[in-house]
Amino acid sequence: MGQLRESLDVERRDFMKVGGVAALTAGIGGRTLVQETRSEEGDPPSETDEVKTICSHCAVGCGLKMVVENDALVGQEAWDDHPINQGGLCSKGASLSQTVNSERRLKEPMKKENGEWVRLDWDEAMAEVADELTRVREEYGPDSTMWMGSAKIGNEEAYMFRKLAAFYGTNNVDHQARICHSTTVAGLANTWGYGAMTQSVNDVANADANLIIGHNPAEAHPVMMRYVQQARKKGGTVIVAEPRFSKTAAHADTFARFRPGTDIAFINGLLYHIVYNLEAHDEAFLESRVYRWEEAKETIADYDLETVEDITWVPVEELKEIAETLVDAEVSTVQWSMGSTQHTVGTQNIRSYAILNLALGHTGQPGGGNNPVRGHDNVQGATDVCILSHNLPAYYGLGQGAWEHWSNVWDQTPSTSGSTSYEDMLERFESQELMEKNGLTVSRWFEGALDDDERKGELYQPEQVKALVVWGHSLNSISEMKRLKAAMENVEVVIGVDPFPGLHGSLPEREDGIILLPAATNHESRGSVTATNRSVQWRYQPVTPRHNSRRDFDILKDLADRLGFGEHFDYDDVEAVLREMNLGMRSIGMIGQTPERIKAHMENSHMFSAEDLKAEVTDSHELAGEYWGLPWPCWHEDHPGTPILYRDDVHPEEGGHDFRPTWGTEGPDGETLLRGSYEPEWWDGEIEGVPQYPLYTTVLPDPETPAAKTLPIEYALSEAHSVYDAAQALADEGYDIDPDEFAAFDNPQPDAPTGRGRARAYAWNLPDEVPVHREPVETPRPDLIDDYPNYDLQEDFYRLDLDNRGHQETFRDLVDEFPLIMTSGRQVEHQGGGYETRNTVGTANRSPMMYAEINPRVANEFALETGDWVWVHTEPGSMLVQAKVTERVNDEEVFLPFHWAGIFEGETYTDRYPDGTEPLVIGDSANIGTSVGYDVVTNMQATKATLCGLEPAAEDEIPSLSEKQQAYQRQRGLTR
Amino acid sequence: MSGTPRVIPNVEACIDCGGCEVACMRTWELPESSDRIEIVTHNEGEDGGRFNDGETSVPMPCFHCAEAPCIEVCPTDAVSRDDKGLVQLDEDKCIGCTYCAWACPFGAPQFPEEENSTGGAGTMDKCTLCVDRLDEGKEPACVSECATDALVFGTPEQISSEFRENRSEDIFSGGLDQVVFGDD
């Protein structure tokens, strides 16, 4: 405590406020002293309360209860009847209260001045932040600020963040989804209309065969494993396809080890066997519901099993066995995470999984679909509100129509007092061109902030990035960290908002120009959060913000005010924000999830089934028919949600759905994009393929009732109306629409407003219309480059150049210097950049070492034992880590977790943290070394296939770790 | 002893997520160096499945054995059986001799003060089966927060069928089942 005082400009703060005292006691358990309550919701002080919240680590969305005593967080209890986790947590969720009470939190606003951290009060700090952002905007233009926003704030806050960037006048706003599942969204949306997980984590219990590829749920989504295991108990088969024998592989029936970066070859090999050897693809399904399957089939012919074995490491017999398992299964699903997405061919990887699922005819049913399992607790929500540089909320894009829609919403919403218009918004931007131009991404923004270096290409915006706002986003999860660091040293100001000082505070070596604002955690705040299965949950607020932190909601309102557009952000409470979202986010049906309905679910969790997430109540009950969290699309205030996407054997008013004909009714070749007619059991007669209902994405209801049915939504769901009827009715109401365009669609039938289209096996708008294998930029198989080259130069791609092929050529013989494959991934104890978990006693203690997994035979060659320090050299940089000798990896590969920071290329930099906030455990950062390569559709970084070499460290190179960290390592048996 | 509740691992389900370890440490505000429950993983990285020399994770609390070796060897009777049949420690009587740790086949007794104390190992610490929570009608914290229901809680009678189904008994081989469960 004394230490803290020295570095603070001591203005008497209430140190008896629970958070301050908790800082003392967190190290010995977290119990805090009694103090006065200061509850924002006006509740009277109480004895012990159990407050329901949702874990803030991963996207499974586990429920738990915080035990609160007089505004002190004193413990946790399991939320036993939560339908997703039934009380279960992992080491991260179980330690949440320790995170909130961590003594290493950023406690006050701070600024770096003349090399020292100086404390500010909020007013000073916010004034300086606003002044700097305004100055940069005036001097260089609004595109000179890069807004890195967050997957770790509530939906409402995420929405406000996106909106704020729009009012500031730039599309340089992006968040973790870019580096997580951006390729999933592009891959799936380009196949069948939406980019989201088609089912829920619970539903995988219904999969007769589950192919888990590029995903380690035992560590990334532990609670999901209960459902993976249930499927096996029911006789199902679990196949794990992974470069390493992960914890998940230990719970699989079949394990296929394949070379990092060869997913498409692997999947195409399976498809080859299914289609050409077994002829077991579902022709009827493909005929009536898929567009141009023939193209995919032709491409697959190039992937005979011997070729695939050569490319992927997977023996022919294993390929056959896996393919046969999938074919024999009644229903199968494919699930994945970063192992699949973080590649130059990420979008295509995901397309290949979708095509596999379609070829088997297993889509759109319980146990059958595609499950990209999202990462952070609210990355799904933040993606849906599109903190994305190529989109406005709910995926409307950046075209004039999108801006007109959102200007309309922002003008009409009763949740704020401001008025606006398209013209008003346009004036905030440098030009219409820039208003409609994809912005910089979190994965590569630094290119826009660097002066020339040997790698830099063109920058396609007027000025460089001069200001960086890092809001709840880690920096060690981004590749090219050396250039990222240089960029952070080059910009004029870095503004960081986070409960912890993180790398935005400590990474850049600079004397001034860093402002840190302490944010409250999700458990000192409240609002909605969207889990990976599209269910929307509500977090109640257990305690008030600790120390001098503030809720993101409050910081955003204040900032908007100081930037001059506060009237568009003067929400009374977070509920008002959600209502505005319900009004505007029509395209994905984020409509019916009103605050009241969501809270009703949370309060009645015991009524919901863990099997299908449905409320098990009598028909007359208010919640009858509803699915937990009203997974989107939820078309109106009485709609039950859509638990399984594209499921056509259910009435749309009960959650039924279909593929989206997003690109119209016909492809460029004239072939139909609408599904074939069918006669479902729930309907007396025929249901035809239909386009999206006209204007369903832009017609607004009375803004005071944002979840009421609009005309197109009503007509879509109605059994008595056709698309043509809707068009005519809209024309009668004065909307600019020509009903004749829809005259062909006059069959009265109930549909989701998204229509009934075909999934596209052939995506004419993508660089590869059908997925093909391409060697990674850094490949151990240069002999394959000519047959499977990476993508050629792309100019002006998210305002930068991308030259995968150029780099690949430069690195053709890299394997001679760096003979091992380096891949990266997660550990169960840590989340994302590790800012929280490396500052939490339970998780830091359990996992106190940054490591490289090295095969025993390789380790022997270097005389390395677990705990020994070893350099991992790569082309971009070198990391100094400790060895973990294990059979998980084979002798051609090395694995590094990416959660670590505090050491940079072997140099410890804990001295750059404000006093008292140095993390409990530190390590070097894997993303210093991950390869230079990005997905050509989304700019996702390629972190899974890099080349490296090992070198044992010399004695004098070994960085010093804190006593505590060393003790943890001894306790865990990692060192002696 | 048949009425004594136990926490028994279901090794088929354990994924080594650490939820139980953290739940225990957090609930009882234990020092970081105490591992009242610890997951031990064998054959890391090896294929083969749980009972075929493949990777196996076993969460190990104290099993409150029917024929507890720790009770037998304790020179000061600091370790004894409570009225629920659980094996509990009277801290005041513990002299830190560590005989119990030597005798326990499972490594349940912990000595969190060992590094800091001079001469002795400090007072022993071990799983109490959350006896205070049991009195409130709650499950042990580890069971309550296990991600995959890999910890089964109940009296031998209550859990015997599940126990056999998930082959938990296999981990108590070589006479250990006698130690843990006695004649039940």
PDB file of N, CA and C in Angstrom, chain A residues 574-648:
ATOM      1  N   VAL A 574     -28.483   1.348 -19.240  1.00  0.00           N
ATOM      2  CA  VAL A 574     -28.110   0.415 -20.306  1.00  0.00           C
ATOM      3  C   VAL A 574     -29.337  -0.176 -20.991  1.00  0.00           C
ATOM      4  N   GLU A 575     -30.428  -0.298 -20.249  1.00  0.00           N
ATOM      5  CA  GLU A 575     -31.630  -0.866 -20.865  1.00  0.00           C
ATOM      6  C   GLU A 575     -32.075  -0.024 -22.056  1.00  0.00           C
ATOM      7  N   ALA A 576     -31.919   1.272 -21.937  1.00  0.00           N
ATOM      8  CA  ALA A 576     -32.315   2.152 -23.036  1.00  0.00           C
ATOM      9  C   ALA A 576     -31.467   1.903 -24.275  1.00  0.00           C
ATOM     10  N   VAL A 577     -30.215   1.527 -24.064  1.00  0.00           N
ATOM     11  CA  VAL A 577     -29.349   1.236 -25.208  1.00  0.00           C
ATOM     12  C   VAL A 577     -29.839  -0.025 -25.909  1.00  0.00           C
ATOM     13  N   LEU A 578     -30.186  -1.026 -25.103  1.00  0.00           N
ATOM     14  CA  LEU A 578     -30.651  -2.277 -25.706  1.00  0.00           C
ATOM     15  C   LEU A 578     -31.914  -2.045 -26.522  1.00  0.00           C
ATOM     16  N   ARG A 579     -32.755  -1.162 -26.044  1.00  0.00           N
ATOM     17  CA  ARG A 579     -33.979  -0.860 -26.798  1.00  0.00           C
ATOM     18  C   ARG A 579     -33.657  -0.214 -28.142  1.00  0.00           C
ATOM     19  N   GLU A 580     -32.635   0.609 -28.171  1.00  0.00           N
ATOM     20  CA  GLU A 580     -32.228   1.215 -29.442  1.00  0.00           C
ATOM     21  C   GLU A 580     -31.681   0.132 -30.367  1.00  0.00           C
ATOM     22  N   MET A 581     -30.943  -0.804 -29.806  1.00  0.00           N
ATOM     23  CA  MET A 581     -30.426  -1.914 -30.601  1.00  0.00           C
ATOM     24  C   MET A 581     -31.585  -2.748 -31.157  1.00  0.00           C
ATOM     25  N   ASN A 582     -32.602  -2.999 -30.316  1.00  0.00           N
ATOM     26  CA  ASN A 582     -33.763  -3.751 -30.777  1.00  0.00           C
ATOM     27  C   ASN A 582     -34.423  -3.036 -31.960  1.00  0.00           C
ATOM     28  N   LEU A 583     -34.397  -1.716 -31.915  1.00  0.00           N
ATOM     29  CA  LEU A 583     -35.015  -0.935 -32.980  1.00  0.00           C
ATOM     30  C   LEU A 583     -34.249  -1.072 -34.291  1.00  0.00           C
ATOM     31  N   GLY A 584     -32.916  -1.019 -34.202  1.00  0.00           N
ATOM     32  CA  GLY A 584     -32.127  -0.923 -35.426  1.00  0.00           C
ATOM     33  C   GLY A 584     -31.550  -2.214 -35.985  1.00  0.00           C
ATOM     34  N   MET A 585     -31.320  -3.220 -35.150  1.00  0.00           N
ATOM     35  CA  MET A 585     -30.580  -4.397 -35.607  1.00  0.00           C
ATOM     36  C   MET A 585     -31.511  -5.433 -36.235  1.00  0.00           C
ATOM     37  N   ARG A 586     -32.180  -5.017 -37.296  1.00  0.00           N
ATOM     38  CA  ARG A 586     -33.235  -5.844 -37.878  1.00  0.00           C
ATOM     39  C   ARG A 586     -32.711  -7.015 -38.671  1.00  0.00           C
ATOM     40  N   SER A 587     -31.603  -6.813 -39.351  1.00  0.00           N
ATOM     41  CA  SER A 587     -31.160  -7.821 -40.307  1.00  0.00           C
ATOM     42  C   SER A 587     -30.938  -9.182 -39.668  1.00  0.00           C
ATOM     43  N   ILE A 588     -30.414  -9.185 -38.449  1.00  0.00           N
ATOM     44  CA  ILE A 588     -30.167 -10.477 -37.802  1.00  0.00           C
ATOM     45  C   ILE A 588     -31.236 -10.802 -36.765  1.00  0.00           C
ATOM     46  N   GLY A 589     -32.259  -9.961 -36.690  1.00  0.00           N
ATOM     47  CA  GLY A 589     -33.316 -10.253 -35.727  1.00  0.00           C
ATOM     48  C   GLY A 589     -32.856 -10.122 -34.284  1.00  0.00           C
ATOM     49  N   MET A 590     -32.057  -9.115 -34.034  1.00  0.00           N
ATOM     50  CA  MET A 590     -31.704  -8.812 -32.628  1.00  0.00           C
ATOM     51  C   MET A 590     -32.775  -7.855 -32.122  1.00  0.00           C
ATOM     52  N   ILE A 591     -34.017  -8.287 -32.246  1.00  0.00           N
ATOM     53  CA  ILE A 591     -35.167  -7.408 -32.054  1.00  0.00           C
ATOM     54  C   ILE A 591     -35.950  -7.774 -30.795  1.00  0.00           C
ATOM     55  N   GLY A 592     -36.316  -9.026 -30.689  1.00  0.00           N
ATOM     56  CA  GLY A 592     -37.206  -9.452 -29.612  1.00  0.00           C
ATOM     57  C   GLY A 592     -36.515  -9.622 -28.277  1.00  0.00           C
ATOM     58  N   GLN A 593     -35.207  -9.417 -28.250  1.00  0.00           N
ATOM     59  CA  GLN A 593     -34.481  -9.614 -26.980  1.00  0.00           C
ATOM     60  C   GLN A 593     -34.506  -8.307 -26.189  1.00  0.00           C
ATOM     61  N   THR A 594     -35.701  -7.993 -25.719  1.00  0.00           N
ATOM     62  CA  THR A 594     -35.839  -6.773 -24.927  1.00  0.00           C
ATOM     63  C   THR A 594     -35.284  -7.010 -23.528  1.00  0.00           C
ATOM     64  N   PRO A 595     -34.935  -5.939 -22.820  1.00  0.00           N
ATOM     65  CA  PRO A 595     -34.403  -6.140 -21.463  1.00  0.00           C
ATOM     66  C   PRO A 595     -35.343  -6.965 -20.580  1.00  0.00           C
ATOM     67  N   GLU A 596     -36.644  -6.708 -20.706  1.00  0.00           N
ATOM     68  CA  GLU A 596     -37.592  -7.413 -19.837  1.00  0.00           C
ATOM     69  C   GLU A 596     -37.607  -8.905 -20.118  1.00  0.00           C
ATOM     70  N   ARG A 597     -37.613  -9.254 -21.389  1.00  0.00           N
ATOM     71  CA  ARG A 597     -37.691 -10.681 -21.729  1.00  0.00           C
ATOM     72  C   ARG A 597     -36.430 -11.410 -21.299  1.00  0.00           C
ATOM     73  N   ILE A 598     -35.286 -10.794 -21.524  1.00  0.00           N
ATOM     74  CA  ILE A 598     -34.030 -11.429 -21.150  1.00  0.00           C
ATOM     75  C   ILE A 598     -33.953 -11.613 -19.645  1.00  0.00           C
ATOM     76  N   LYS A 599     -34.320 -10.596 -18.916  1.00  0.00           N
ATOM     77  CA  LYS A 599     -34.269 -10.710 -17.458  1.00  0.00           C
ATOM     78  C   LYS A 599     -35.235 -11.776 -16.959  1.00  0.00           C
ATOM     79  N   ALA A 600     -36.371 -11.900 -17.614  1.00  0.00           N
ATOM     80  CA  ALA A 600     -37.328 -12.930 -17.201  1.00  0.00           C
ATOM     81  C   ALA A 600     -36.697 -14.312 -17.334  1.00  0.00           C
ATOM     82  N   HIS A 601     -35.906 -14.500 -18.349  1.00  0.00           N
ATOM     83  CA  HIS A 601     -35.215 -15.779 -18.487  1.00  0.00           C
ATOM     84  C   HIS A 601     -34.237 -15.994 -17.344  1.00  0.00           C
ATOM     85  N   MET A 602     -33.444 -14.973 -17.079  1.00  0.00           N
ATOM     86  CA  MET A 602     -32.420 -15.111 -16.039  1.00  0.00           C
ATOM     87  C   MET A 602     -33.042 -15.444 -14.691  1.00  0.00           C
ATOM     88  N   GLU A 603     -34.183 -14.852 -14.442  1.00  0.00           N
ATOM     89  CA  GLU A 603     -34.822 -15.077 -13.146  1.00  0.00           C
ATOM     90  C   GLU A 603     -35.547 -16.409 -13.068  1.00  0.00           C
ATOM     91  N   ASN A 604     -35.788 -17.019 -14.214  1.00  0.00           N
ATOM     92  CA  ASN A 604     -36.511 -18.294 -14.246  1.00  0.00           C
ATOM     93  C   ASN A 604     -35.687 -19.394 -14.882  1.00  0.00           C
ATOM     94  N   SER A 605     -34.407 -19.369 -14.621  1.00  0.00           N
ATOM     95  CA  SER A 605     -33.517 -20.321 -15.278  1.00  0.00           C
ATOM     96  C   SER A 605     -33.912 -21.766 -15.012  1.00  0.00           C
ATOM     97  N   HIS A 606     -34.521 -22.022 -13.863  1.00  0.00           N
ATOM     98  CA  HIS A 606     -34.865 -23.397 -13.512  1.00  0.00           C
ATOM     99  C   HIS A 606     -35.897 -23.989 -14.466  1.00  0.00           C
ATOM    100  N   MET A 607     -36.546 -23.117 -15.245  1.00  0.00           N
ATOM    101  CA  MET A 607     -37.586 -23.624 -16.140  1.00  0.00           C
ATOM    102  C   MET A 607     -37.024 -24.116 -17.461  1.00  0.00           C
ATOM    103  N   PHE A 608     -35.755 -23.840 -17.730  1.00  0.00           N
ATOM    104  CA  PHE A 608     -35.202 -24.122 -19.053  1.00  0.00           C
ATOM    105  C   PHE A 608     -34.437 -25.430 -19.082  1.00  0.00           C
ATOM    106  N   SER A 609     -34.593 -26.159 -20.175  1.00  0.00           N
ATOM    107  CA  SER A 609     -33.959 -27.465 -20.317  1.00  0.00           C
ATOM    108  C   SER A 609     -32.522 -27.324 -20.805  1.00  0.00           C
ATOM    109  N   ALA A 610     -31.641 -28.149 -20.234  1.00  0.00           N
ATOM    110  CA  ALA A 610     -30.251 -28.141 -20.700  1.00  0.00           C
ATOM    111  C   ALA A 610     -30.095 -28.971 -21.969  1.00  0.00           C
ATOM    112  N   GLU A 611     -31.155 -29.653 -22.349  1.00  0.00           N
ATOM    113  CA  GLU A 611     -31.041 -30.482 -23.556  1.00  0.00           C
ATOM    114  C   GLU A 611     -31.279 -29.680 -24.808  1.00  0.00           C
ATOM    115  N   ASP A 612     -32.353 -28.882 -24.806  1.00  0.00           N
ATOM    116  CA  ASP A 612     -32.628 -28.111 -26.016  1.00  0.00           C
ATOM    117  C   ASP A 612     -32.842 -26.630 -25.727  1.00  0.00           C
ATOM    118  N   LEU A 613     -32.553 -26.212 -24.535  1.00  0.00           N
ATOM    119  CA  LEU A 613     -32.640 -24.806 -24.112  1.00  0.00           C
ATOM    120  C   LEU A 613     -34.070 -24.267 -24.116  1.00  0.00           C
ATOM    121  N   LYS A 614     -35.045 -25.129 -24.198  1.00  0.00           N
ATOM    122  CA  LYS A 614     -36.413 -24.673 -24.278  1.00  0.00           C
ATOM    123  C   LYS A 614     -37.017 -24.584 -22.881  1.00  0.00           C
ATOM    124  N   ALA A 615     -37.938 -23.629 -22.709  1.00  0.00           N
ATOM    125  CA  ALA A 615     -38.657 -23.524 -21.444  1.00  0.00           C
ATOM    126  C   ALA A 615     -39.615 -24.695 -21.340  1.00  0.00           C
ATOM    127  N   GLU A 616     -39.500 -25.426 -20.252  1.00  0.00           N
ATOM    128  CA  GLU A 616     -40.383 -26.585 -20.091  1.00  0.00           C
ATOM    129  C   GLU A 616     -41.512 -26.185 -19.151  1.00  0.00           C
ATOM    130  N   VAL A 617     -42.513 -25.572 -19.752  1.00  0.00           N
ATOM    131  CA  VAL A 617     -43.645 -25.059 -18.980  1.00  0.00           C
ATOM    132  C   VAL A 617     -44.925 -25.403 -19.730  1.00  0.00           C
ATOM    133  N   THR A 618     -46.056 -25.133 -19.090  1.00  0.00           N
ATOM    134  CA  THR A 618     -47.330 -25.398 -19.761  1.00  0.00           C
ATOM    135  C   THR A 618     -47.571 -24.342 -20.846  1.00  0.00           C
ATOM    136  N   ASP A 619     -48.452 -24.682 -21.772  1.00  0.00           N
ATOM    137  CA  ASP A 619     -48.686 -23.815 -22.929  1.00  0.00           C
ATOM    138  C   ASP A 619     -49.172 -22.431 -22.559  1.00  0.00           C
ATOM    139  N   SER A 620     -49.800 -22.324 -21.425  1.00  0.00           N
ATOM    140  CA  SER A 620     -50.363 -21.019 -21.079  1.00  0.00           C
ATOM    141  C   SER A 620     -49.348 -20.130 -20.357  1.00  0.00           C
ATOM    142  N   HIS A 621     -48.204 -20.692 -20.033  1.00  0.00           N
ATOM    143  CA  HIS A 621     -47.210 -19.895 -19.309  1.00  0.00           C
ATOM    144  C   HIS A 621     -46.596 -18.845 -20.223  1.00  0.00           C
ATOM    145  N   GLU A 622     -46.247 -17.727 -19.634  1.00  0.00           N
ATOM    146  CA  GLU A 622     -45.683 -16.619 -20.403  1.00  0.00           C
ATOM    147  C   GLU A 622     -44.451 -17.010 -21.207  1.00  0.00           C
ATOM    148  N   LEU A 623     -43.657 -17.928 -20.680  1.00  0.00           N
ATOM    149  CA  LEU A 623     -42.410 -18.288 -21.349  1.00  0.00           C
ATOM    150  C   LEU A 623     -42.567 -19.482 -22.291  1.00  0.00           C
ATOM    151  N   ALA A 624     -43.787 -19.948 -22.485  1.00  0.00           N
ATOM    152  CA  ALA A 624     -44.002 -21.147 -23.292  1.00  0.00           C
ATOM    153  C   ALA A 624     -43.363 -21.011 -24.669  1.00  0.00           C
ATOM    154  N   GLY A 625     -42.631 -22.024 -25.068  1.00  0.00           N
ATOM    155  CA  GLY A 625     -42.046 -22.045 -26.398  1.00  0.00           C
ATOM    156  C   GLY A 625     -40.727 -21.310 -26.529  1.00  0.00           C
ATOM    157  N   GLU A 626     -40.334 -20.581 -25.502  1.00  0.00           N
ATOM    158  CA  GLU A 626     -39.143 -19.745 -25.649  1.00  0.00           C
ATOM    159  C   GLU A 626     -37.870 -20.525 -25.425  1.00  0.00           C
ATOM    160  N   TYR A 627     -36.835 -20.095 -26.119  1.00  0.00           N
ATOM    161  CA  TYR A 627     -35.518 -20.691 -25.970  1.00  0.00           C
ATOM    162  C   TYR A 627     -34.648 -19.766 -25.139  1.00  0.00           C
ATOM    163  N   TRP A 628     -33.834 -20.371 -24.303  1.00  0.00           N
ATOM    164  CA  TRP A 628     -32.987 -19.619 -23.367  1.00  0.00           C
ATOM    165  C   TRP A 628     -32.220 -18.500 -24.073  1.00  0.00           C
ATOM    166  N   GLY A 629     -32.414 -17.306 -23.606  1.00  0.00           N
ATOM    167  CA  GLY A 629     -31.674 -16.177 -24.155  1.00  0.00           C
ATOM    168  C   GLY A 629     -32.159 -15.728 -25.522  1.00  0.00           C
ATOM    169  N   LEU A 630     -33.284 -16.290 -26.000  1.00  0.00           N
ATOM    170  CA  LEU A 630     -33.866 -15.849 -27.268  1.00  0.00           C
ATOM    171  C   LEU A 630     -32.801 -15.698 -28.361  1.00  0.00           C
ATOM    172  N   PRO A 631     -32.145 -16.839 -28.694  1.00  0.00           N
ATOM    173  CA  PRO A 631     -31.040 -16.734 -29.658  1.00  0.00           C
ATOM    174  C   PRO A 631     -31.500 -16.091 -30.960  1.00  0.00           C
ATOM    175  N   TRP A 632     -30.695 -15.141 -31.475  1.00  0.00           N
ATOM    176  CA  TRP A 632     -31.124 -14.467 -32.702  1.00  0.00           C
ATOM    177  C   TRP A 632     -31.001 -15.401 -33.875  1.00  0.00           C
ATOM    178  N   PRO A 633     -31.857 -15.241 -34.891  1.00  0.00           N
ATOM    179  CA  PRO A 633     -32.874 -14.206 -35.036  1.00  0.00           C
ATOM    180  C   PRO A 633     -34.081 -14.376 -34.090  1.00  0.00           C
ATOM    181  N   CYS A 634     -34.462 -13.276 -33.509  1.00  0.00           N
ATOM    182  CA  CYS A 634     -35.667 -13.255 -32.684  1.00  0.00           C
ATOM    183  C   CYS A 634     -36.484 -12.079 -33.220  1.00  0.00           C
ATOM    184  N   TRP A 635     -37.465 -12.392 -34.025  1.00  0.00           N
ATOM    185  CA  TRP A 635     -38.017 -11.382 -34.935  1.00  0.00           C
ATOM    186  C   TRP A 635     -38.924 -10.335 -34.313  1.00  0.00           C
ATOM    187  N   HIS A 636     -39.466 -10.631 -33.134  1.00  0.00           N
ATOM    188  CA  HIS A 636     -40.359  -9.648 -32.496  1.00  0.00           C
ATOM    189  C   HIS A 636     -40.551 -10.044 -31.044  1.00  0.00           C
ATOM    190  N   GLU A 637     -41.339  -9.271 -30.339  1.00  0.00           N
ATOM    191  CA  GLU A 637     -41.433  -9.407 -28.880  1.00  0.00           C
ATOM    192  C   GLU A 637     -42.120 -10.666 -28.389  1.00  0.00           C
ATOM    193  N   ASP A 638     -42.700 -11.435 -29.320  1.00  0.00           N
ATOM    194  CA  ASP A 638     -43.277 -12.717 -28.892  1.00  0.00           C
ATOM    195  C   ASP A 638     -42.576 -13.899 -29.525  1.00  0.00           C
ATOM    196  N   HIS A 639     -41.545 -13.612 -30.288  1.00  0.00           N
ATOM    197  CA  HIS A 639     -40.852 -14.707 -30.981  1.00  0.00           C
ATOM    198  C   HIS A 639     -39.957 -15.460 -29.997  1.00  0.00           C
ATOM    199  N   PRO A 640     -39.874 -16.781 -30.112  1.00  0.00           N
ATOM    200  CA  PRO A 640     -39.133 -17.569 -29.123  1.00  0.00           C
ATOM    201  C   PRO A 640     -37.626 -17.637 -29.332  1.00  0.00           C
ATOM    202  N   GLY A 641     -37.119 -17.076 -30.433  1.00  0.00           N
ATOM    203  CA  GLY A 641     -35.698 -17.220 -30.739  1.00  0.00           C
ATOM    204  C   GLY A 641     -35.473 -18.389 -31.686  1.00  0.00           C
ATOM    205  N   THR A 642     -34.272 -18.459 -32.262  1.00  0.00           N
ATOM    206  CA  THR A 642     -33.942 -19.477 -33.262  1.00  0.00           C
ATOM    207  C   THR A 642     -32.747 -20.277 -32.780  1.00  0.00           C
ATOM    208  N   PRO A 643     -32.973 -21.389 -32.079  1.00  0.00           N
ATOM    209  CA  PRO A 643     -31.851 -22.119 -31.495  1.00  0.00           C
ATOM    210  C   PRO A 643     -30.953 -22.811 -32.527  1.00  0.00           C
ATOM    211  N   ILE A 644     -31.563 -23.233 -33.651  1.00  0.00           N
ATOM    212  CA  ILE A 644     -30.790 -23.923 -34.680  1.00  0.00           C
ATOM    213  C   ILE A 644     -31.025 -23.205 -36.002  1.00  0.00           C
ATOM    214  N   LEU A 645     -29.965 -22.659 -36.563  1.00  0.00           N
ATOM    215  CA  LEU A 645     -30.106 -21.911 -37.811  1.00  0.00           C
ATOM    216  C   LEU A 645     -30.391 -22.841 -38.979  1.00  0.00           C
ATOM    217  N   TYR A 646     -31.115 -22.304 -39.936  1.00  0.00           N
ATOM    218  CA  TYR A 646     -31.377 -23.000 -41.207  1.00  0.00           C
ATOM    219  C   TYR A 646     -32.262 -24.231 -41.040  1.00  0.00           C
ATOM    220  N   ARG A 647     -32.889 -24.371 -39.892  1.00  0.00           N
ATOM    221  CA  ARG A 647     -33.710 -25.562 -39.655  1.00  0.00           C
ATOM    222  C   ARG A 647     -35.091 -25.354 -40.246  1.00  0.00           C
ATOM    223  N   ASP A 648     -35.400 -26.125 -41.288  1.00  0.00           N
ATOM    224  CA  ASP A 648     -36.634 -25.865 -42.019  1.00  0.00           C
ATOM    225  C   ASP A 648     -37.773 -26.788 -41.630  1.00  0.00           C
TER     226      ASP A 648
END
